[in-house]
Amino acid sequence: MIAVCGSAAENARLNALAEEVGRRIALAGVTLVCGGRGGVMTAACRGAMQAGGLTVGILPGDEPRAANPFVQVAIATGAGHARNVMIVQSAAAVIAIGGEYGTLSEIAIARKCGRRVIGLESWELGNEADGIPRILPAHTPAEAVALALQHT
Amino acid sequence: MIAVCGSAAENARLNALAEEVGRRIALAGVTLVCGGRGGVMTAACRGAMQAGGLTVGILPGDEPRAANPFVQVAIATGAGHARNVMIVQSAAAVIAIGGEYGTLSEIAIARKCGRRVIGLESWELGNEADGIPRILPAHTPAEAVALALQHT
Amino acid sequence: MIAVCGSAAENARLNALAEEVGRRIALAGVTLVCGGRGGVMTAACRGAMQAGGLTVGILPGDEPRAANPFVQVAIATGAGHARNVMIVQSAAAVIAIGGEYGTLSEIAIARKCGRRVIGLESWELGNEADGIPRILPAHTPAEAVALALQHT
Amino acid sequence: MIAVCGSAAENARLNALAEEVGRRIALAGVTLVCGGRGGVMTAACRGAMQAGGLTVGILPGDEPRAANPFVQVAIATGAGHARNVMIVQSAAAVIAIGGEYGTLSEIAIARKCGRRVIGLESWELGNEADGIPRILPAHTPAEAVALALQHT
């Protein structure tokens, strides 16, 4: 699976990127996992589902019905913010799109767990000189998905 | 989704029941969710997958590769025993097969969360007279799946 | 630490037992851990705190202020029902007082994790003949705490 | 409670800062909460305990005995990396000392949850102009604790 992380806030520009990322993950035959809510998560699931892919939403609450309508498998963790850890652990690679501190927590945990992280208009972190591995920057959805697929 | 709960220990008799439960869940067009490990969980996933169904494993550890080979969507919660809570919350109904204290914890949480619970050679609990709702006993895999589907 | 489990619903009889259990845990110089909410949990914490003991509440929500006023250390897990697992894992022994399915889930997980469980007007489970260890029944708060202290 | 976050790796310079932070938290009469393991966590607990303070360790594993010897209340979450979320949610303010991606995940979640974050030789993040609140930089343990206490 490849994870897509980003804000639940609505941002047309980031949502368009997310939808295209979702579509490309589906076309690659890979399952998309995300937090199952709105904003970037809804857009990515919509893109994947419309391209015939499988979508998994790992929800913060205890009710599967809270998932966005493009989530096909809804996991009701009831774990709150801790569900972010479960999203990235379940994926071979993580694509972070925009995002504020919630997304940053997913990036940080992904790196802590040794998962590959690709950023699309997201946080720029890491410094090979200090031994802190970098977030790989991508310039387009196509590049982000290609980088995510490289080691999965 | 319908959850199947039971011991990871190998028990030929319970595994045969679980495989038939999994097969019938798949034939009903419903996704099967379980703990993703061995014993009853492997058998149920095998039955579902061989009948063309979708299988989800919610794992205790942080590594998706620890799932049994019949899990198609592996969620690496890293939550240990707490992943039992996530399995039952994600399902509309829970079928408990045999089982010892691990399965009992899933039954209890499912009842606490208001999920329907069907037992197949499992714990017999509850007492309507005391206001504690009963676990519905089933005598065959077919009856267990029919009861689980009734309200989903 | 010794855990005290029981319903958040108010029941004068069970609360009186819980308060006396809490008092005796504190007098033994042991820290009390519980779910940090109402009913049996408030009563046990009140008993412990009034006897000069330390009380820990492991809360389901993400806000420490939701603890009852007799909790001195409040852990905001945000984990929902999964916090029950954390309560029993953190304790050397568990005293279950009355209780419905929420308490049963704590008993089951405690037994699964190999923690000693003492029941006071609680579920009677287990069957040594079948290899399922029994919940130890206690008839008074004093007996419950004495049994809990035996192996800690 | 005030949380102290930082790497489990041993770093004499960061450990000295952590010990002094722990000491000052205890002297302020506040309980210290941390991840309960080594490195910065052991040093902070040692500083707090030697000054007569109360120390809480929220552990990733399911065994309280895994806590460092200066933890007085050990919570065995079994939640793995997700325990980081529980540490920051339980605290009114978070002091991050040095740290790599694990610490960054705690900083990010703390900001996401609206907790005050003070950094001591740690990540510098945030940009008021973009509406992303800053991590407050401190230059000494005394300044870090003073900033943490300001709003608790």
Coordinates of N, CA, C and O in Angstrom, one line a residue, chain C residues 44-143:
Chain C
A44 N -13.2 4.5 43.9 CA -11.9 3.9 44.2 C -10.8 4.9 44.4 O -10.0 4.9 45.4
C45 N -10.8 5.9 43.5 CA -9.8 7.0 43.6 C -10.0 7.8 44.9 O -9.1 8.2 45.6
R46 N -11.3 8.1 45.2 CA -11.6 8.8 46.4 C -11.1 8.1 47.7 O -10.4 8.7 48.5
G47 N -11.4 6.8 47.7 CA -10.9 6.0 48.8 C -9.4 6.0 49.0 O -8.8 6.2 50.1
A48 N -8.7 5.9 47.8 CA -7.2 5.9 47.9 C -6.7 7.2 48.2 O -5.8 7.3 49.1
M49 N -7.2 8.3 47.7 CA -6.7 9.6 47.9 C -6.9 10.1 49.3 O -6.0 10.6 49.9
Q50 N -8.1 9.7 49.9 CA -8.3 10.1 51.2 C -7.5 9.4 52.2 O -7.2 9.8 53.4
A51 N -6.9 8.2 51.8 CA -6.0 7.5 52.7 C -4.6 7.8 52.4 O -3.6 7.2 52.8
G52 N -4.4 8.9 51.5 CA -3.0 9.3 51.3 C -2.3 8.6 50.2 O -1.1 8.8 50.0
G53 N -3.0 7.9 49.3 CA -2.4 7.1 48.3 C -2.3 7.9 47.0 O -2.9 9.0 46.8
L54 N -1.5 7.3 46.0 CA -1.4 7.9 44.7 C -2.4 7.3 43.7 O -2.5 6.0 43.8
T55 N -3.0 8.1 42.9 CA -4.1 7.6 42.0 C -3.7 8.0 40.5 O -3.4 9.1 40.3
V56 N -3.9 7.0 39.6 CA -3.6 7.2 38.2 C -4.8 6.9 37.4 O -5.5 5.9 37.6
G57 N -5.2 7.8 36.5 CA -6.4 7.6 35.7 C -6.0 7.5 34.2 O -5.4 8.5 33.7
I58 N -6.3 6.4 33.6 CA -5.9 6.3 32.1 C -7.2 6.5 31.4 O -8.1 5.6 31.3
L59 N -7.3 7.7 30.8 CA -8.6 8.2 30.2 C -8.8 7.7 28.7 O -7.8 7.6 28.0
P60 N -10.0 7.6 28.3 CA -10.3 7.2 26.9 C -10.0 8.4 26.0 O -9.7 8.3 24.8
G61 N -10.3 9.6 26.5 CA -10.2 10.8 25.6 C -8.8 11.5 25.6 O -7.9 11.0 26.1
D62 N -8.8 12.6 24.9 CA -7.5 13.3 24.7 C -7.3 14.5 25.6 O -6.5 15.4 25.3
E63 N -8.1 14.6 26.6 CA -8.1 15.8 27.5 C -7.9 15.4 29.0 O -8.8 14.8 29.5
P64 N -6.8 15.7 29.6 CA -6.5 15.3 31.0 C -7.6 15.8 31.9 O -7.9 15.2 32.9
R65 N -8.2 17.0 31.6 CA -9.2 17.5 32.5 C -10.4 16.7 32.7 O -11.3 17.0 33.5
A66 N -10.6 15.7 31.8 CA -11.8 14.9 31.9 C -11.8 13.9 33.1 O -12.7 13.1 33.3
A67 N -10.6 13.8 33.7 CA -10.5 12.9 34.9 C -11.4 13.3 36.0 O -11.7 14.4 36.2
N68 N -11.7 12.3 36.8 CA -12.5 12.6 38.1 C -11.6 13.4 39.0 O -10.3 13.3 38.9
P69 N -12.1 14.1 40.0 CA -11.3 15.0 40.8 C -10.4 14.3 41.8 O -9.5 14.9 42.4
F70 N -10.4 12.9 41.9 CA -9.6 12.2 42.8 C -8.4 11.5 42.0 O -7.6 10.7 42.6
V71 N -8.3 11.8 40.7 CA -7.2 11.3 39.9 C -6.0 12.3 40.1 O -6.2 13.5 39.8
Q72 N -4.8 11.8 40.5 CA -3.7 12.7 40.6 C -2.8 12.8 39.4 O -2.3 13.8 39.0
V73 N -2.7 11.6 38.7 CA -2.0 11.5 37.5 C -2.9 11.1 36.4 O -3.4 10.0 36.4
A74 N -3.2 12.0 35.4 CA -4.2 11.7 34.4 C -3.5 11.5 33.1 O -2.8 12.4 32.6
I75 N -3.7 10.3 32.4 CA -3.1 10.0 31.2 C -4.2 10.1 30.1 O -5.2 9.4 30.2
A76 N -4.0 11.0 29.2 CA -5.0 11.2 28.1 C -4.6 10.4 26.9 O -3.9 10.9 26.0
T77 N -5.1 9.2 26.8 CA -4.6 8.3 25.8 C -5.3 8.6 24.4 O -4.7 8.4 23.4
G78 N -6.5 9.2 24.4 CA -7.2 9.3 23.2 C -7.5 8.0 22.5 O -7.9 8.0 21.3
A79 N -7.4 6.9 23.2 CA -7.5 5.6 22.5 C -8.9 5.0 22.7 O -9.1 3.8 22.2
G80 N -9.8 5.7 23.3 CA -11.2 5.1 23.4 C -11.2 3.9 24.2 O -10.5 3.8 25.3
H81 N -12.0 2.9 23.8 CA -12.1 1.6 24.6 C -10.7 0.9 24.7 O -10.5 0.1 25.6
A82 N -9.8 1.2 23.8 CA -8.5 0.5 23.8 C -7.7 0.9 25.1 O -6.7 0.2 25.5
R83 N -8.1 2.0 25.8 CA -7.4 2.4 27.0 C -7.6 1.3 28.1 O -6.7 1.2 29.0
N84 N -8.6 0.5 27.9 CA -8.8 -0.6 28.9 C -7.6 -1.6 28.9 O -7.2 -2.1 29.9
V85 N -7.0 -1.8 27.7 CA -5.9 -2.7 27.6 C -4.7 -2.1 28.4 O -3.9 -2.8 29.0
M86 N -4.6 -0.8 28.3 CA -3.4 -0.1 28.9 C -3.5 -0.1 30.4 O -2.5 -0.2 31.1
I87 N -4.7 0.0 30.9 CA -4.9 -0.1 32.4 C -4.4 -1.4 32.9 O -3.6 -1.4 33.9
V88 N -4.9 -2.5 32.3 CA -4.5 -3.8 32.9 C -3.0 -4.1 32.6 O -2.4 -4.7 33.5
Q89 N -2.5 -3.7 31.5 CA -1.1 -4.0 31.2 C -0.2 -3.3 32.2 O 0.9 -3.7 32.6
S90 N -0.7 -2.1 32.7 CA 0.2 -1.3 33.6 C 0.1 -1.8 35.1 O 0.9 -1.3 35.9
A91 N -0.7 -2.7 35.3 CA -0.9 -3.2 36.7 C -0.4 -4.6 36.9 O -0.3 -5.4 35.9
A92 N 0.0 -4.9 38.1 CA 0.4 -6.3 38.4 C -0.8 -7.2 38.7 O -0.7 -8.4 38.5
A93 N -1.9 -6.6 39.2 CA -3.1 -7.3 39.5 C -4.3 -6.4 39.2 O -4.2 -5.2 39.3
V94 N -5.4 -7.0 38.9 CA -6.6 -6.3 38.6 C -7.8 -6.7 39.5 O -8.0 -7.9 39.7
I95 N -8.4 -5.7 40.1 CA -9.6 -6.0 40.9 C -10.8 -5.5 40.1 O -10.9 -4.3 39.9
A96 N -11.7 -6.5 39.7 CA -12.9 -6.1 39.0 C -14.1 -6.1 39.9 O -14.3 -7.0 40.7
I97 N -14.8 -4.9 39.9 CA -15.9 -4.7 40.8 C -17.2 -4.6 40.0 O -17.4 -3.7 39.3
G98 N -18.1 -5.6 40.2 CA -19.4 -5.6 39.4 C -19.0 -5.5 38.0 O -18.1 -6.2 37.5
G99 N -19.7 -4.7 37.3 CA -19.3 -4.4 35.9 C -20.1 -5.2 34.9 O -20.6 -6.3 35.1
E100 N -20.2 -4.6 33.7 CA -20.9 -5.2 32.6 C -19.9 -5.6 31.5 O -18.8 -6.1 31.8
Y101 N -20.1 -5.3 30.3 CA -19.2 -5.7 29.2 C -17.9 -5.0 29.2 O -16.9 -5.5 28.8
G102 N -17.9 -3.7 29.6 CA -16.6 -2.9 29.6 C -15.7 -3.6 30.6 O -14.5 -3.8 30.3
T103 N -16.2 -3.9 31.8 CA -15.3 -4.6 32.8 C -14.9 -6.0 32.3 O -13.8 -6.4 32.6
L104 N -15.8 -6.7 31.7 CA -15.5 -8.0 31.2 C -14.3 -7.9 30.2 O -13.4 -8.8 30.2
S105 N -14.3 -6.8 29.4 CA -13.2 -6.7 28.4 C -11.9 -6.5 29.2 O -10.8 -7.1 28.8
E106 N -11.9 -5.8 30.3 CA -10.7 -5.6 31.1 C -10.2 -6.9 31.7 O -9.1 -7.3 31.8
I107 N -11.2 -7.7 32.2 CA -10.9 -9.0 32.8 C -10.3 -9.9 31.8 O -9.2 -10.6 32.0
A108 N -10.9 -9.9 30.6 CA -10.4 -10.9 29.5 C -9.0 -10.5 29.1 O -8.1 -11.4 28.9
I109 N -8.7 -9.2 28.9 CA -7.4 -8.8 28.5 C -6.4 -9.1 29.6 O -5.3 -9.5 29.3
A110 N -6.8 -8.8 30.8 CA -5.9 -9.1 31.9 C -5.5 -10.5 32.0 O -4.3 -10.9 32.2
R111 N -6.4 -11.4 31.8 CA -6.1 -12.8 31.8 C -5.2 -13.2 30.6 O -4.3 -14.0 30.7
K112 N -5.6 -12.6 29.4 CA -4.8 -12.8 28.2 C -3.3 -12.4 28.4 O -2.4 -13.0 27.9
C113 N -3.1 -11.3 29.2 CA -1.8 -10.8 29.5 C -1.1 -11.4 30.7 O -0.1 -11.0 31.1
G114 N -1.8 -12.4 31.3 CA -1.2 -13.1 32.4 C -1.3 -12.3 33.7 O -0.6 -12.6 34.6
R115 N -2.1 -11.3 33.8 CA -2.3 -10.6 35.0 C -3.3 -11.3 35.9 O -4.3 -11.9 35.4
R116 N -3.0 -11.3 37.2 CA -3.9 -11.9 38.2 C -5.2 -11.0 38.2 O -5.1 -9.8 38.2
V117 N -6.4 -11.7 38.3 CA -7.6 -11.0 38.3 C -8.5 -11.5 39.5 O -8.7 -12.7 39.7
I118 N -8.9 -10.5 40.3 CA -9.8 -10.8 41.4 C -11.2 -10.1 41.2 O -11.2 -9.0 40.8
G119 N -12.2 -10.9 41.4 CA -13.6 -10.4 41.1 C -14.3 -10.2 42.4 O -14.3 -11.0 43.3
L120 N -15.0 -9.0 42.5 CA -15.8 -8.7 43.7 C -17.2 -8.4 43.1 O -17.4 -7.4 42.5
E121 N -18.1 -9.3 43.4 CA -19.5 -9.2 42.8 C -19.4 -9.0 41.3 O -20.0 -8.2 40.7
S122 N -18.5 -9.8 40.6 CA -18.2 -9.6 39.2 C -18.4 -10.8 38.4 O -19.0 -11.8 39.0
W123 N -18.0 -10.9 37.2 CA -18.1 -12.0 36.4 C -17.4 -13.3 37.0 O -16.3 -13.1 37.6
E124 N -18.0 -14.4 36.8 CA -17.3 -15.6 37.2 C -16.9 -16.4 36.0 O -17.8 -16.8 35.2
L125 N -15.7 -16.6 35.7 CA -15.2 -17.2 34.5 C -14.1 -18.1 34.8 O -13.4 -18.1 35.8
G126 N -13.8 -18.9 33.8 CA -12.7 -19.8 33.8 C -13.0 -21.2 34.4 O -14.0 -21.4 35.0
N127 N -12.2 -22.1 34.0 CA -12.5 -23.5 34.3 C -11.1 -24.2 34.2 O -10.6 -24.5 33.1
E128 N -10.6 -24.5 35.4 CA -9.2 -25.0 35.4 C -9.2 -26.3 34.6 O -8.2 -26.6 33.9
A129 N -10.3 -27.1 34.6 CA -10.3 -28.4 33.9 C -10.1 -28.2 32.4 O -9.5 -29.0 31.8
D130 N -10.5 -27.0 31.9 CA -10.3 -26.8 30.5 C -9.1 -26.0 30.2 O -8.8 -25.5 29.1
G131 N -8.3 -25.7 31.2 CA -7.1 -25.0 31.0 C -7.3 -23.5 30.9 O -6.4 -22.7 30.5
I132 N -8.5 -23.0 31.3 CA -8.8 -21.6 31.3 C -8.7 -21.1 32.7 O -9.5 -21.4 33.5
P133 N -7.7 -20.3 33.1 CA -7.5 -19.9 34.5 C -8.7 -19.1 35.0 O -9.3 -18.3 34.3
R134 N -9.0 -19.3 36.3 CA -10.2 -18.7 36.9 C -9.9 -17.3 37.3 O -8.8 -16.9 37.6
I135 N -11.0 -16.5 37.3 CA -11.0 -15.2 38.0 C -11.1 -15.6 39.5 O -12.0 -16.4 39.9
L136 N -10.3 -15.0 40.4 CA -10.4 -15.3 41.8 C -11.5 -14.6 42.4 O -11.5 -13.3 42.4
P137 N -12.5 -15.3 43.0 CA -13.6 -14.5 43.6 C -13.2 -14.0 45.1 O -12.6 -14.8 45.8
A138 N -13.5 -12.8 45.4 CA -13.3 -12.3 46.7 C -14.7 -11.9 47.3 O -15.6 -11.5 46.5
H139 N -14.8 -12.0 48.6 CA -16.1 -11.7 49.2 C -16.2 -10.4 49.9 O -17.2 -9.9 50.2
T140 N -15.0 -9.8 50.1 CA -14.9 -8.5 50.8 C -13.8 -7.6 50.1 O -12.9 -8.2 49.5
P141 N -13.9 -6.3 50.2 CA -12.7 -5.5 49.8 C -11.4 -5.9 50.4 O -10.4 -6.0 49.7
A142 N -11.4 -6.2 51.6 CA -10.2 -6.6 52.3 C -9.6 -7.9 51.7 O -8.4 -8.0 51.4
E143 N -10.5 -8.9 51.4 CA -10.0 -10.1 50.7 C -9.5 -9.8 49.3 O -8.5 -10.4 48.9

